[in-house]
PDB file of C-alpha atoms in Angstrom:
ATOM      1  CA  GLY A  11      -7.766 -20.921   3.462  1.00  0.00           C
ATOM      2  CA  ALA A  12      -7.759 -17.171   3.035  1.00  0.00           C
ATOM      3  CA  PHE A  13      -8.312 -17.115  -0.737  1.00  0.00           C
ATOM      4  CA  GLN A  14     -11.279 -19.491  -0.416  1.00  0.00           C
ATOM      5  CA  ALA A  15     -12.786 -17.122   2.172  1.00  0.00           C
ATOM      6  CA  VAL A  16     -12.402 -14.298  -0.379  1.00  0.00           C
ATOM      7  CA  LEU A  17     -14.154 -16.377  -3.069  1.00  0.00           C
ATOM      8  CA  ARG A  18     -16.991 -17.199  -0.624  1.00  0.00           C
ATOM      9  CA  THR A  19     -17.232 -13.475   0.271  1.00  0.00           C
ATOM     10  CA  ASP A  20     -16.805 -14.661   3.870  1.00  0.00           C
ATOM     11  CA  ALA A  21     -15.641 -11.528   5.670  1.00  0.00           C
ATOM     12  CA  ALA A  22     -15.913 -13.043   9.162  1.00  0.00           C
ATOM     13  CA  GLY A  23     -14.025 -16.173   8.079  1.00  0.00           C
ATOM     14  CA  LEU A  24     -11.221 -14.124   6.507  1.00  0.00           C
ATOM     15  CA  GLU A  25     -10.993 -11.893   9.578  1.00  0.00           C
ATOM     16  CA  GLY A  26     -10.777 -14.885  11.939  1.00  0.00           C
ATOM     17  CA  LEU A  27      -8.119 -16.545   9.797  1.00  0.00           C
ATOM     18  CA  LEU A  28      -6.020 -13.357   9.763  1.00  0.00           C
ATOM     19  CA  GLU A  29      -6.317 -12.961  13.535  1.00  0.00           C
ATOM     20  CA  ARG A  30      -5.257 -16.573  14.192  1.00  0.00           C
ATOM     21  CA  ALA A  31      -2.356 -16.270  11.715  1.00  0.00           C
ATOM     22  CA  SER A  32      -1.234 -13.007  13.337  1.00  0.00           C
ATOM     23  CA  VAL A  33      -0.874 -14.727  16.710  1.00  0.00           C
ATOM     24  CA  ALA A  34       0.922 -17.723  15.188  1.00  0.00           C
ATOM     25  CA  MET A  35       3.259 -15.847  12.818  1.00  0.00           C
ATOM     26  CA  GLY A  36       3.962 -12.347  14.112  1.00  0.00           C
ATOM     27  CA  GLN A  37       3.485  -9.163  12.091  1.00  0.00           C
ATOM     28  CA  MET A  38       6.329  -9.249   9.548  1.00  0.00           C
ATOM     29  CA  ARG A  39       5.972 -12.981   8.716  1.00  0.00           C
ATOM     30  CA  LEU A  40       2.203 -12.526   8.444  1.00  0.00           C
ATOM     31  CA  LEU A  41       2.689  -9.696   5.930  1.00  0.00           C
ATOM     32  CA  GLY A  42       5.322 -11.482   3.851  1.00  0.00           C
ATOM     33  CA  GLU A  43       4.003 -15.046   3.913  1.00  0.00           C
ATOM     34  CA  LEU A  44       0.227 -14.632   3.997  1.00  0.00           C
ATOM     35  CA  ILE A  45      -1.046 -11.132   3.241  1.00  0.00           C
ATOM     36  CA  VAL A  46       1.218 -10.140   0.328  1.00  0.00           C
ATOM     37  CA  PRO A  47       0.664 -13.471  -1.517  1.00  0.00           C
ATOM     38  CA  LEU A  48      -3.084 -13.244  -0.809  1.00  0.00           C
ATOM     39  CA  VAL A  49      -3.292  -9.702  -2.194  1.00  0.00           C
ATOM     40  CA  GLU A  50      -1.309 -10.756  -5.291  1.00  0.00           C
ATOM     41  CA  ARG A  51      -3.634 -13.737  -5.808  1.00  0.00           C
ATOM     42  CA  ILE A  52      -6.716 -11.512  -5.446  1.00  0.00           C
ATOM     43  CA  GLY A  53      -5.195  -9.039  -7.942  1.00  0.00           C
ATOM     44  CA  ASP A  54      -4.381 -11.794 -10.447  1.00  0.00           C
ATOM     45  CA  GLY A  55      -7.869 -13.242 -10.054  1.00  0.00           C
ATOM     46  CA  TRP A  56      -9.442  -9.820 -10.533  1.00  0.00           C
ATOM     47  CA  LEU A  57      -7.421  -9.173 -13.715  1.00  0.00           C
ATOM     48  CA  ARG A  58      -8.437 -12.583 -15.120  1.00  0.00           C
ATOM     49  CA  GLY A  59     -12.093 -12.147 -14.163  1.00  0.00           C
ATOM     50  CA  GLU A  60     -11.995 -14.993 -11.613  1.00  0.00           C
ATOM     51  CA  VAL A  61     -12.498 -12.686  -8.638  1.00  0.00           C
ATOM     52  CA  LYS A  62     -15.602 -10.481  -8.733  1.00  0.00           C
ATOM     53  CA  VAL A  63     -15.390  -6.778  -7.937  1.00  0.00           C
ATOM     54  CA  SER A  64     -17.651  -7.380  -4.912  1.00  0.00           C
ATOM     55  CA  GLN A  65     -15.322 -10.121  -3.610  1.00  0.00           C
ATOM     56  CA  GLU A  66     -12.299  -7.846  -4.032  1.00  0.00           C
ATOM     57  CA  HIS A  67     -14.111  -5.006  -2.242  1.00  0.00           C
ATOM     58  CA  VAL A  68     -15.082  -7.192   0.725  1.00  0.00           C
ATOM     59  CA  ALA A  69     -11.524  -8.553   1.000  1.00  0.00           C
ATOM     60  CA  THR A  70     -10.110  -5.004   0.771  1.00  0.00           C
ATOM     61  CA  SER A  71     -12.449  -3.855   3.534  1.00  0.00           C
ATOM     62  CA  VAL A  72     -11.440  -6.726   5.853  1.00  0.00           C
ATOM     63  CA  LEU A  73      -7.728  -6.292   5.102  1.00  0.00           C
ATOM     64  CA  ARG A  74      -7.899  -2.485   5.478  1.00  0.00           C
ATOM     65  CA  THR A  75      -9.422  -2.810   8.963  1.00  0.00           C
ATOM     66  CA  PHE A  76      -7.102  -5.632  10.005  1.00  0.00           C
ATOM     67  CA  LEU A  77      -3.928  -3.968   8.723  1.00  0.00           C
ATOM     68  CA  GLY A  78      -5.025  -0.606  10.126  1.00  0.00           C
ATOM     69  CA  ASN A  79      -5.186  -2.234  13.549  1.00  0.00           C
ATOM     70  CA  ILE A  80      -1.773  -3.899  13.314  1.00  0.00           C
ATOM     71  CA  ALA A  81      -0.214  -0.746  11.821  1.00  0.00           C
ATOM     72  CA  ARG A  82      -1.004   1.308  14.918  1.00  0.00           C
ATOM     73  CA  PRO A  83       2.309   2.091  16.566  1.00  0.00           C
ATOM     74  CA  ILE A  84       2.627   0.750  20.102  1.00  0.00           C
ATOM     75  CA  ALA A  85       5.774   2.550  21.252  1.00  0.00           C
ATOM     76  CA  LEU A  86       7.348   4.671  18.534  1.00  0.00           C
ATOM     77  CA  HIS A  87      10.357   6.807  19.353  1.00  0.00           C
ATOM     78  CA  PRO A  88       9.267  10.479  19.580  1.00  0.00           C
ATOM     79  CA  ARG A  89      11.713  11.345  16.795  1.00  0.00           C
ATOM     80  CA  ALA A  90      10.812   8.399  14.551  1.00  0.00           C
ATOM     81  CA  PRO A  91      11.058   9.370  10.871  1.00  0.00           C
ATOM     82  CA  VAL A  92       7.777  10.121   9.114  1.00  0.00           C
ATOM     83  CA  MET A  93       6.608   8.389   5.932  1.00  0.00           C
ATOM     84  CA  VAL A  94       3.496   9.426   4.007  1.00  0.00           C
ATOM     85  CA  VAL A  95       1.888   6.389   2.339  1.00  0.00           C
ATOM     86  CA  THR A  96      -0.797   6.585  -0.346  1.00  0.00           C
ATOM     87  CA  THR A  97      -1.637   5.758  -3.943  1.00  0.00           C
ATOM     88  CA  PRO A  98      -1.316   8.503  -6.579  1.00  0.00           C
ATOM     89  CA  SER A  99      -4.153   9.839  -8.756  1.00  0.00           C
ATOM     90  CA  GLY A 100      -5.811   7.136 -10.854  1.00  0.00           C
ATOM     91  CA  GLN A 101      -4.621   4.334  -8.531  1.00  0.00           C
ATOM     92  CA  VAL A 102      -7.744   3.084  -6.744  1.00  0.00           C
ATOM     93  CA  HIS A 103      -6.311  -0.215  -5.428  1.00  0.00           C
ATOM     94  CA  GLU A 104      -5.023   0.651  -1.971  1.00  0.00           C
ATOM     95  CA  LEU A 105      -4.121  -2.738  -0.478  1.00  0.00           C
ATOM     96  CA  GLY A 106      -0.464  -2.379  -1.466  1.00  0.00           C
ATOM     97  CA  ALA A 107      -0.324   0.981   0.283  1.00  0.00           C
ATOM     98  CA  ILE A 108      -1.941  -0.475   3.409  1.00  0.00           C
ATOM     99  CA  ILE A 109       0.649  -3.275   3.451  1.00  0.00           C
ATOM    100  CA  VAL A 110       3.462  -0.705   3.099  1.00  0.00           C
ATOM    101  CA  ALA A 111       1.966   1.288   5.989  1.00  0.00           C
ATOM    102  CA  ALA A 112       1.801  -1.794   8.231  1.00  0.00           C
ATOM    103  CA  ALA A 113       5.325  -2.959   7.329  1.00  0.00           C
ATOM    104  CA  SER A 114       6.820   0.530   7.727  1.00  0.00           C
ATOM    105  CA  THR A 115       5.236   0.954  11.157  1.00  0.00           C
ATOM    106  CA  GLY A 116       6.722  -2.410  12.114  1.00  0.00           C
ATOM    107  CA  LEU A 117      10.140  -1.084  11.034  1.00  0.00           C
ATOM    108  CA  GLY A 118       9.881   2.035  13.217  1.00  0.00           C
ATOM    109  CA  TRP A 119       8.462   4.661  10.856  1.00  0.00           C
ATOM    110  CA  ARG A 120       5.704   7.021  11.967  1.00  0.00           C
ATOM    111  CA  VAL A 121       3.269   6.463   9.085  1.00  0.00           C
ATOM    112  CA  VAL A 122       0.745   9.032   7.896  1.00  0.00           C
ATOM    113  CA  TYR A 123      -1.681   7.090   5.698  1.00  0.00           C
ATOM    114  CA  GLY A 124      -3.414   9.129   2.996  1.00  0.00           C
ATOM    115  CA  GLY A 125      -5.746   6.516   1.512  1.00  0.00           C
ATOM    116  CA  ALA A 126      -6.068   6.063  -2.242  1.00  0.00           C
ATOM    117  CA  CYS A 127      -5.984   8.298  -5.292  1.00  0.00           C
ATOM    118  CA  LEU A 128      -4.289  11.488  -4.078  1.00  0.00           C
ATOM    119  CA  PRO A 129      -3.055  14.116  -6.558  1.00  0.00           C
ATOM    120  CA  ALA A 130       0.641  15.049  -6.415  1.00  0.00           C
ATOM    121  CA  GLU A 131      -0.134  18.455  -4.851  1.00  0.00           C
ATOM    122  CA  GLU A 132      -2.011  16.801  -1.954  1.00  0.00           C
ATOM    123  CA  ILE A 133       0.723  14.218  -1.387  1.00  0.00           C
ATOM    124  CA  ALA A 134       3.425  16.910  -1.393  1.00  0.00           C
ATOM    125  CA  GLY A 135       1.355  19.080   0.957  1.00  0.00           C
ATOM    126  CA  MET A 136       0.915  16.204   3.426  1.00  0.00           C
ATOM    127  CA  ALA A 137       4.581  15.269   3.261  1.00  0.00           C
ATOM    128  CA  THR A 138       5.723  18.861   3.781  1.00  0.00           C
ATOM    129  CA  GLU A 139       3.277  19.474   6.681  1.00  0.00           C
ATOM    130  CA  GLN A 140       4.370  16.268   8.392  1.00  0.00           C
ATOM    131  CA  GLY A 141       8.098  16.766   7.760  1.00  0.00           C
ATOM    132  CA  ALA A 142       8.189  13.393   6.001  1.00  0.00           C
ATOM    133  CA  LYS A 143      11.560  11.837   5.162  1.00  0.00           C
ATOM    134  CA  ALA A 144       9.863   9.567   2.603  1.00  0.00           C
ATOM    135  CA  VAL A 145       6.716   9.119   0.533  1.00  0.00           C
ATOM    136  CA  GLY A 146       5.635   5.528  -0.141  1.00  0.00           C
ATOM    137  CA  LEU A 147       3.420   5.002  -3.191  1.00  0.00           C
ATOM    138  CA  SER A 148       1.641   1.852  -4.323  1.00  0.00           C
ATOM    139  CA  VAL A 149       1.105   1.568  -8.092  1.00  0.00           C
ATOM    140  CA  VAL A 150      -0.879  -1.478  -9.173  1.00  0.00           C
ATOM    141  CA  HIS A 151      -2.925  -0.990 -12.356  1.00  0.00           C
ATOM    142  CA  PRO A 152      -2.705   0.167 -15.152  1.00  0.00           C
ATOM    143  CA  THR A 153       0.943  -0.066 -16.209  1.00  0.00           C
ATOM    144  CA  GLY A 154       1.017   2.421 -19.104  1.00  0.00           C
ATOM    145  CA  ASP A 155      -0.775   5.511 -17.798  1.00  0.00           C
ATOM    146  CA  PRO A 156       1.008   8.626 -19.161  1.00  0.00           C
ATOM    147  CA  SER A 157      -0.810  10.880 -16.668  1.00  0.00           C
ATOM    148  CA  LEU A 158       0.637   8.848 -13.785  1.00  0.00           C
ATOM    149  CA  ALA A 159       4.196   9.362 -15.052  1.00  0.00           C
ATOM    150  CA  LEU A 160       3.471  13.119 -15.165  1.00  0.00           C
ATOM    151  CA  GLU A 161       2.029  12.995 -11.613  1.00  0.00           C
ATOM    152  CA  LEU A 162       5.151  11.254 -10.313  1.00  0.00           C
ATOM    153  CA  LYS A 163       7.433  13.807 -11.984  1.00  0.00           C
ATOM    154  CA  LEU A 164       5.319  16.655 -10.585  1.00  0.00           C
ATOM    155  CA  LEU A 165       5.510  15.108  -7.117  1.00  0.00           C
ATOM    156  CA  ARG A 166       9.313  14.937  -7.391  1.00  0.00           C
ATOM    157  CA  ARG A 167       9.391  18.660  -8.292  1.00  0.00           C
ATOM    158  CA  LEU A 168       7.044  19.624  -5.435  1.00  0.00           C
ATOM    159  CA  LEU A 169       8.891  17.716  -2.712  1.00  0.00           C
ATOM    160  CA  PRO A 170      12.167  18.774  -1.123  1.00  0.00           C
ATOM    161  CA  ALA A 171      15.126  16.974  -2.731  1.00  0.00           C
ATOM    162  CA  SER A 172      15.829  15.259   0.606  1.00  0.00           C
ATOM    163  CA  THR A 173      12.414  13.521   0.638  1.00  0.00           C
ATOM    164  CA  ARG A 174      12.713  10.044  -0.877  1.00  0.00           C
ATOM    165  CA  ILE A 175       9.932   8.731  -3.131  1.00  0.00           C
ATOM    166  CA  LEU A 176       9.498   4.968  -2.795  1.00  0.00           C
ATOM    167  CA  VAL A 177       7.367   3.402  -5.538  1.00  0.00           C
ATOM    168  CA  GLY A 178       6.257  -0.212  -5.304  1.00  0.00           C
ATOM    169  CA  GLY A 179       3.526  -2.495  -6.547  1.00  0.00           C
ATOM    170  CA  ARG A 180       2.681  -4.604  -9.552  1.00  0.00           C
ATOM    171  CA  ALA A 181       2.946  -1.735 -12.080  1.00  0.00           C
ATOM    172  CA  SER A 182       5.820   0.203 -10.487  1.00  0.00           C
ATOM    173  CA  ALA A 183       8.510  -1.022 -12.902  1.00  0.00           C
ATOM    174  CA  ALA A 184       6.738   0.793 -15.748  1.00  0.00           C
ATOM    175  CA  TYR A 185       7.323   4.148 -14.034  1.00  0.00           C
ATOM    176  CA  ARG A 186      10.920   3.841 -12.824  1.00  0.00           C
ATOM    177  CA  SER A 187      13.210   6.641 -13.911  1.00  0.00           C
ATOM    178  CA  GLU A 188      16.052   8.720 -12.580  1.00  0.00           C
ATOM    179  CA  LYS A 189      13.739  11.740 -12.380  1.00  0.00           C
ATOM    180  CA  ILE A 190      11.265   9.956 -10.108  1.00  0.00           C
ATOM    181  CA  GLY A 191      13.787   8.308  -7.775  1.00  0.00           C
ATOM    182  CA  ARG A 192      15.683   5.064  -7.629  1.00  0.00           C
ATOM    183  CA  ALA A 193      14.523   3.643  -4.296  1.00  0.00           C
ATOM    184  CA  HIS A 194      11.570   1.294  -4.386  1.00  0.00           C
ATOM    185  CA  VAL A 195       9.538  -0.415  -1.687  1.00  0.00           C
TER     186      VAL A 195
END
């Protein structure tokens, strides 16, 4: 299925499969049962050298476009809470953040998506400008980056105390602390 399309670098095949699954499953089931496991499998394959960088890039491109389309709000309440979603500095893998953006939109958040690799100052600036109630961060690889821990602590200092920081992703457990925030996506 989808993983085989990734290994064949078959962008059109992957796109068609996602579109058909979206109709059959609905947005939240599609995210939980197909896209999240697919992204985890791609990530595992990449770490083990079974998925080439080019295959991961093509899959990311297809998934970014597809999820960007399903993450567009259809009828959000004018006062829907705002969430800024991104990956912090040094985190180049943005699929987790895109999934968070799509899921959060489906749950009624007005999502401002910042892409990948934003420094704490930029994230805090976006969140403050947008009046965000939360910042969602995807942290995938590496797990032991001391500069990332410093970035997360800086972000906590720069944001208002009322703004929640939600950290999720494969490497997020390595950065959990009281100073960063207890809530996780």
